[in-house]
Amino acid sequence: MSDRQYVIINAADVSSVNFDDVLETSADTLRYNVAGDETFVKYEGPKPRCLYGKDTLSHSAMLTVLADESWTETIEEE
Amino acid sequence: MSDITLIDDSEQSSLVTNGLAKNGEMYLKKAGSTDAGSIVVYDSGVWKGFANEYDAGLSNTYSVDFDGTNDIVSGPAVGTTVGTCSMWFYNDDVITTTSTGQVLLNTAGYHFGIVLGSQTGLTNELISMQYKQSGVWRAIGYAGSGLSLASGWHHVMVAWVSNSSTNPGNAGYDFWLDGVKVGNSVSTAPTVPDSLASAGNGFHIGARFGSGSVYRPFDGRIDEFAVWSGDASGDIANIYNSGAGAVDLNSSGVVGTAPEIWWRMGDNDGGAGTTITNQGSLGSSADGTLVNGPTFSTDVPS
């Protein structure tokens, strides 16, 4: 996973993501934070144009972010 | 010394159909046929088989690597219950009873999951099955103070057995870790899911997926994922194979009943693409789909 890069985006910006350029399958398969106002996408190779201007995280840095309680609920509800 | 003729399934049938099969003649099943590598002998209208004792293993080149962020392999809605689930997994992290839960299997819509580490419903759970009944999260599984699971390849089986350790005297799910039966910890009653967990609403491995997000993703690799509608725990010794990795789950020399779902995680798909071709009896109706970018790895249990 070392060559993967991750970018956190606002939920409101999902519509601007070109899913042909990222590894996520579609807008329907994204993972959101607990508040539901942020998600992330990942890519390999050149940074997709739709993500220009946004910060990039490594795999290990992304795992650290996701370990925070703002991304991982104690008990998820359905 | 006489030669032994190599035959495949079609040729074996033709021998009988054409009246060419003779009592006492031996044949060796070709690679790719049922019970490949076994010797079969025709005896008065019945084929007698001799399991391949030379090599119970199976060529295994690929597993699927989950990055621990949102990777999933998604399975379709299929008409089977989860009587037994078996898989190999490589946990990148040491799993303890306080680790954030990581989902190996989730059957959508039934609040069912096989989870590594802490989730809810039990105290000090290391491997558990999570389900929700009467609005309350409950769990059964392997729990105990100080338990941990080192990073590496491990095998897990969960099977619905008639006299369960988690529901003594009654049917319920029991657990095996690395070939050894473990765990009889239960939460408050009811101590078993209200029905045999169904895959009728689809299922996922590598995370819980639903309600518009991805939960508890697994960080590591999964291989040789299999589901039987019945209890396959009697074959745990052959399936675990002393920790030596993949075995032919369609071989009668390994298991009494072939699984409905058997995902080889790349070995039948050239380690490429986004489809996991089902090798179980349900065929292509239970193919898996890589979602969000899991990758094929050449690290496999051995």
XYZ file of C-alpha atoms in Angstrom:
380
model
C 0.000 0.000 0.000
C 3.064 2.244 0.107
C 2.344 3.896 -3.237
C -1.212 4.821 -2.374
C -2.104 8.364 -1.505
C -5.180 9.451 0.395
C -7.101 12.730 0.292
C -9.770 13.792 2.775
C -12.568 15.786 1.162
C -15.746 17.445 2.297
C -18.869 15.398 1.781
C -20.228 18.269 -0.269
C -17.355 17.828 -2.745
C -18.068 14.181 -3.570
C -19.962 15.198 -6.677
C -16.766 16.710 -8.085
C -14.797 13.444 -7.816
C -14.135 11.568 -11.035
C -14.375 7.957 -9.877
C -12.458 6.785 -12.934
C -9.400 8.491 -11.425
C -9.589 7.170 -7.844
C -9.638 3.690 -6.341
C -13.033 4.005 -4.711
C -15.714 2.248 -6.723
C -18.398 4.921 -6.561
C -19.944 7.641 -4.429
C -22.097 4.929 -2.859
C -19.169 2.999 -1.398
C -17.374 5.808 0.419
C -16.520 5.802 4.100
C -17.604 8.879 6.057
C -16.573 10.279 9.386
C -18.936 10.029 12.347
C -20.332 13.496 11.711
C -20.931 12.563 8.095
C -19.391 15.728 6.739
C -16.061 14.302 5.543
C -14.961 11.339 3.480
C -11.780 10.371 1.632
C -10.580 8.908 -1.629
C -7.317 7.257 -2.605
C -5.281 7.000 -5.767
C -2.079 5.564 -7.178
C 0.168 7.346 -9.631
C -0.329 10.985 -10.638
C -2.683 13.015 -8.499
C -6.109 13.214 -10.165
C -7.016 16.680 -11.379
C -10.201 16.642 -9.304
C -8.046 16.514 -6.154
C -5.710 19.378 -7.004
C -5.307 21.807 -4.143
C -6.104 19.244 -1.475
C -3.634 17.744 1.008
C -2.344 14.206 0.464
C -1.737 11.623 3.187
C 0.307 8.418 3.154
C -1.259 5.084 4.074
C 0.138 5.154 7.597
C -0.941 8.769 8.101
C -4.435 7.925 6.890
C -4.694 5.000 9.301
C -3.747 7.353 12.127
C -6.500 9.761 11.124
C -9.063 6.967 10.892
C -8.165 5.672 14.356
C -9.507 8.872 15.866
C -12.948 8.684 17.416
C -14.154 11.273 14.947
C -13.879 8.557 12.298
C -14.547 5.387 14.302
C -17.723 5.187 16.340
C -17.689 3.169 19.545
C -20.768 1.328 18.327
C -22.072 1.972 14.883
C -25.815 2.140 14.451
C -27.816 0.906 11.512
C 4.154 -53.254 -13.433
C 1.124 -51.967 -15.305
C 0.573 -48.368 -16.336
C -2.150 -46.237 -14.788
C -4.248 -44.255 -17.219
C -4.883 -40.582 -16.575
C -8.532 -39.578 -16.971
C -10.672 -36.513 -16.421
C -14.322 -36.411 -15.341
C -15.643 -36.665 -18.883
C -13.432 -39.601 -19.746
C -14.413 -41.336 -16.524
C -18.090 -41.043 -17.443
C -17.442 -42.209 -20.979
C -15.761 -45.368 -19.733
C -18.997 -46.372 -18.053
C -21.317 -45.124 -20.780
C -19.406 -47.031 -23.444
C -19.013 -50.184 -21.359
C -15.238 -49.877 -21.329
C -14.779 -49.740 -17.560
C -13.533 -53.076 -16.301
C -13.562 -54.329 -12.749
C -10.297 -53.746 -10.961
C -8.808 -51.308 -13.418
C -7.175 -48.288 -11.844
C -7.109 -44.740 -13.151
C -5.482 -41.531 -11.908
C -7.664 -38.410 -11.990
C -6.166 -35.603 -14.056
C -5.400 -32.154 -12.712
C -8.501 -29.980 -12.869
C -10.928 -32.870 -12.492
C -12.919 -33.856 -9.428
C -10.582 -35.379 -6.816
C -7.560 -34.577 -8.950
C -4.577 -36.720 -8.040
C -6.674 -39.505 -6.571
C -6.757 -43.077 -7.803
C -10.130 -44.493 -8.751
C -10.953 -48.141 -9.310
C -14.017 -49.466 -11.105
C -15.780 -52.188 -9.131
C -19.016 -53.726 -10.413
C -20.644 -50.490 -11.451
C -19.194 -48.338 -8.669
C -16.125 -46.127 -8.696
C -14.066 -46.602 -5.543
C -11.791 -43.706 -4.700
C -8.497 -43.551 -2.882
C -7.685 -40.101 -1.589
C -4.518 -38.466 -2.795
C -2.248 -38.869 0.213
C 0.816 -37.592 -1.584
C -0.265 -33.989 -1.778
C -3.345 -32.776 0.059
C -2.332 -29.222 -0.717
C -3.333 -27.000 -3.558
C -1.523 -24.482 -5.662
C -2.054 -21.112 -4.047
C -0.510 -17.962 -5.424
C -2.775 -15.083 -4.428
C -4.629 -13.576 -1.512
C -6.486 -10.262 -1.337
C -4.906 -7.347 0.538
C -7.181 -4.926 2.405
C -5.675 -1.542 3.260
C -7.594 -1.026 6.504
C -9.298 2.153 5.333
C -12.330 1.121 3.240
C -11.458 -1.928 1.123
C -14.176 -4.577 0.767
C -14.942 -7.675 -1.231
C -18.675 -7.696 -1.813
C -20.769 -10.800 -2.378
C -24.220 -10.896 -3.934
C -27.456 -11.918 -2.275
C -27.462 -15.707 -2.412
C -29.910 -18.239 -1.107
C -27.762 -19.794 1.536
C -27.356 -19.544 5.244
C -23.983 -19.380 6.914
C -23.729 -22.826 8.444
C -19.952 -22.654 8.357
C -17.521 -19.910 7.433
C -13.830 -20.618 7.009
C -11.003 -18.340 5.939
C -7.341 -17.574 6.322
C -6.416 -14.054 7.371
C -3.160 -12.176 7.907
C -3.638 -9.391 10.467
C -1.100 -6.630 9.897
C -1.650 -5.424 13.456
C -1.365 -7.378 16.677
C -4.980 -7.939 17.759
C -5.769 -7.582 21.450
C -8.983 -7.476 23.420
C -8.809 -3.674 23.373
C -8.019 -3.286 19.672
C -10.591 -1.445 17.594
C -12.708 -4.096 15.957
C -11.872 -5.264 12.449
C -14.562 -7.085 10.484
C -13.705 -10.273 8.603
C -17.261 -11.126 7.534
C -20.477 -9.142 7.507
C -23.782 -10.456 6.190
C -25.731 -7.404 5.199
C -28.996 -6.766 6.936
C -28.561 -9.354 9.654
C -26.228 -7.473 11.994
C -23.945 -10.424 11.771
C -20.244 -10.292 11.666
C -17.075 -12.094 12.525
C -14.979 -9.450 14.221
C -11.380 -9.348 15.434
C -10.748 -7.311 18.563
C -13.075 -5.193 20.629
C -16.571 -4.428 19.473
C -19.404 -4.690 21.982
C -21.515 -7.233 23.824
C -18.653 -9.131 25.432
C -15.776 -8.266 27.706
C -12.251 -8.877 26.451
C -13.343 -10.356 23.144
C -10.598 -11.420 20.732
C -12.746 -13.029 18.023
C -16.483 -12.731 18.161
C -19.700 -12.876 16.233
C -21.754 -9.721 16.536
C -25.512 -9.524 16.124
C -28.309 -7.230 17.154
C -31.524 -8.496 18.662
C -34.323 -6.584 20.336
C -32.334 -3.432 19.687
C -29.372 -4.644 21.722
C -25.919 -5.517 20.399
C -24.898 -8.970 21.537
C -21.943 -11.206 20.886
C -20.576 -14.686 21.290
C -17.037 -15.804 20.842
C -13.535 -16.156 22.147
C -12.881 -13.819 25.043
C -10.599 -13.626 28.031
C -8.306 -11.260 29.839
C -4.916 -10.854 28.224
C -5.684 -12.646 24.967
C -3.876 -11.462 21.864
C -3.280 -12.558 18.306
C 0.160 -11.997 16.805
C 0.489 -10.490 13.368
C 0.605 -13.295 10.832
C -1.466 -15.863 8.999
C -4.259 -17.431 11.013
C -7.228 -19.620 10.194
C -10.693 -19.055 11.605
C -13.790 -21.196 11.322
C -17.227 -20.445 12.724
C -19.795 -23.232 12.460
C -23.405 -23.747 13.470
C -23.338 -27.001 15.454
C -26.157 -28.965 17.051
C -24.710 -28.876 20.578
C -22.839 -25.627 20.840
C -20.350 -24.572 23.461
C -21.854 -21.100 23.232
C -25.364 -22.449 23.779
C -24.905 -25.741 25.685
C -27.420 -28.406 24.830
C -28.703 -26.407 21.908
C -27.667 -25.365 18.447
C -25.396 -22.386 18.077
C -22.190 -21.089 16.590
C -18.810 -22.361 17.778
C -15.365 -21.022 16.928
C -12.062 -22.535 15.827
C -8.834 -20.573 15.678
C -5.828 -22.110 13.952
C -7.504 -25.491 13.965
C -8.349 -25.494 17.683
C -11.831 -25.029 19.100
C -11.882 -21.873 21.172
C -14.344 -19.663 22.888
C -17.625 -20.106 24.648
C -18.176 -16.614 25.965
C -21.659 -15.203 25.554
C -23.405 -11.929 26.179
C -26.799 -11.654 27.835
C -29.578 -13.821 26.476
C -30.488 -14.599 23.782
C -27.089 -16.146 23.319
C -27.491 -17.058 19.680
C -28.615 -15.039 16.682
C -32.381 -15.279 16.218
C -31.871 -17.286 13.075
C -29.069 -18.951 11.263
C -27.349 -15.968 9.733
C -28.356 -15.523 6.150
C -26.458 -14.314 3.139
C -29.778 -13.550 1.479
C -29.129 -9.825 1.574
C -25.595 -9.986 0.329
C -22.409 -10.154 2.343
C -19.029 -8.494 2.573
C -15.601 -9.451 3.758
C -13.054 -6.934 5.003
C -15.512 -4.505 6.627
C -19.085 -3.877 7.617
C -20.747 -2.001 4.781
C -24.120 -0.365 5.029
C -26.099 2.654 6.148
C -24.101 4.827 3.792
C -20.624 4.137 5.089
C -17.902 1.568 5.757
C -17.259 0.390 9.308
C -14.470 -1.470 11.091
C -12.247 -2.192 8.054
C -9.762 -5.039 8.237
C -6.083 -4.279 7.722
C -4.346 -7.301 6.217
C -4.941 -10.143 3.814
C -7.672 -12.753 3.434
C -7.474 -16.019 1.517
C -9.499 -19.163 0.833
C -12.809 -17.742 2.044
C -15.525 -20.387 2.117
C -19.136 -20.755 3.224
C -21.132 -23.942 3.687
C -24.844 -23.998 4.427
C -24.233 -26.922 6.791
C -21.836 -27.813 9.571
C -18.353 -28.473 8.160
C -16.588 -28.373 11.511
C -16.007 -32.138 11.402
C -13.488 -31.479 8.643
C -11.590 -28.750 10.496
C -8.394 -30.837 10.692
C -8.282 -31.319 6.921
C -9.260 -27.712 6.208
C -6.667 -26.265 8.587
C -4.120 -28.676 7.097
C -1.756 -28.293 10.063
C -1.351 -24.643 9.140
C 0.124 -25.457 5.746
C -2.402 -23.386 3.819
C -4.846 -24.019 1.015
C -6.509 -27.363 0.414
C -8.958 -28.411 -2.277
C -12.325 -27.747 -0.671
C -14.081 -29.467 -3.573
C -12.255 -32.731 -2.922
C -14.136 -35.492 -1.134
C -10.798 -36.482 0.325
C -10.736 -33.188 2.244
C -14.339 -32.337 3.129
C -17.536 -34.316 3.340
C -19.451 -31.625 1.501
C -18.101 -29.027 -0.892
C -18.785 -25.396 0.058
C -21.439 -23.281 -1.624
C -18.995 -20.385 -1.768
C -15.235 -20.719 -2.154
C -13.273 -17.632 -3.070
C -9.651 -18.410 -3.901
C -8.909 -14.682 -3.880
C -7.200 -14.374 -7.222
C -6.041 -17.883 -8.046
C -8.791 -18.483 -10.581
C -8.634 -14.934 -11.911
C -4.940 -14.574 -12.671
C -4.480 -12.169 -9.775
C -6.053 -9.386 -11.834
C -9.347 -7.614 -12.352
C -12.114 -6.881 -9.863
C -13.945 -10.221 -9.829
C -13.414 -13.165 -7.503
C -14.717 -16.196 -9.373
C -16.608 -18.480 -7.039
C -15.282 -22.048 -7.034
C -18.065 -23.319 -4.772
C -21.220 -25.150 -5.798
C -23.230 -21.949 -6.312
C -20.964 -21.072 -9.210
C -20.903 -17.631 -10.746
C -24.067 -16.555 -8.943
C -21.842 -16.055 -5.900
C -18.868 -14.319 -7.502
C -17.255 -11.599 -5.407
C -16.441 -8.044 -6.435
C -13.505 -5.968 -5.225
C -14.823 -2.623 -3.943
C -12.741 0.482 -3.238
C -9.457 -0.934 -4.430
C -8.300 -4.018 -2.529
C -5.332 -5.575 -4.326
C -4.082 -9.060 -5.056
C -1.072 -10.109 -3.016
C 1.315 -13.007 -3.508
C 1.617 -13.450 0.249
C -0.368 -16.582 1.055
C -0.705 -18.955 4.012
C 1.800 -21.787 3.848
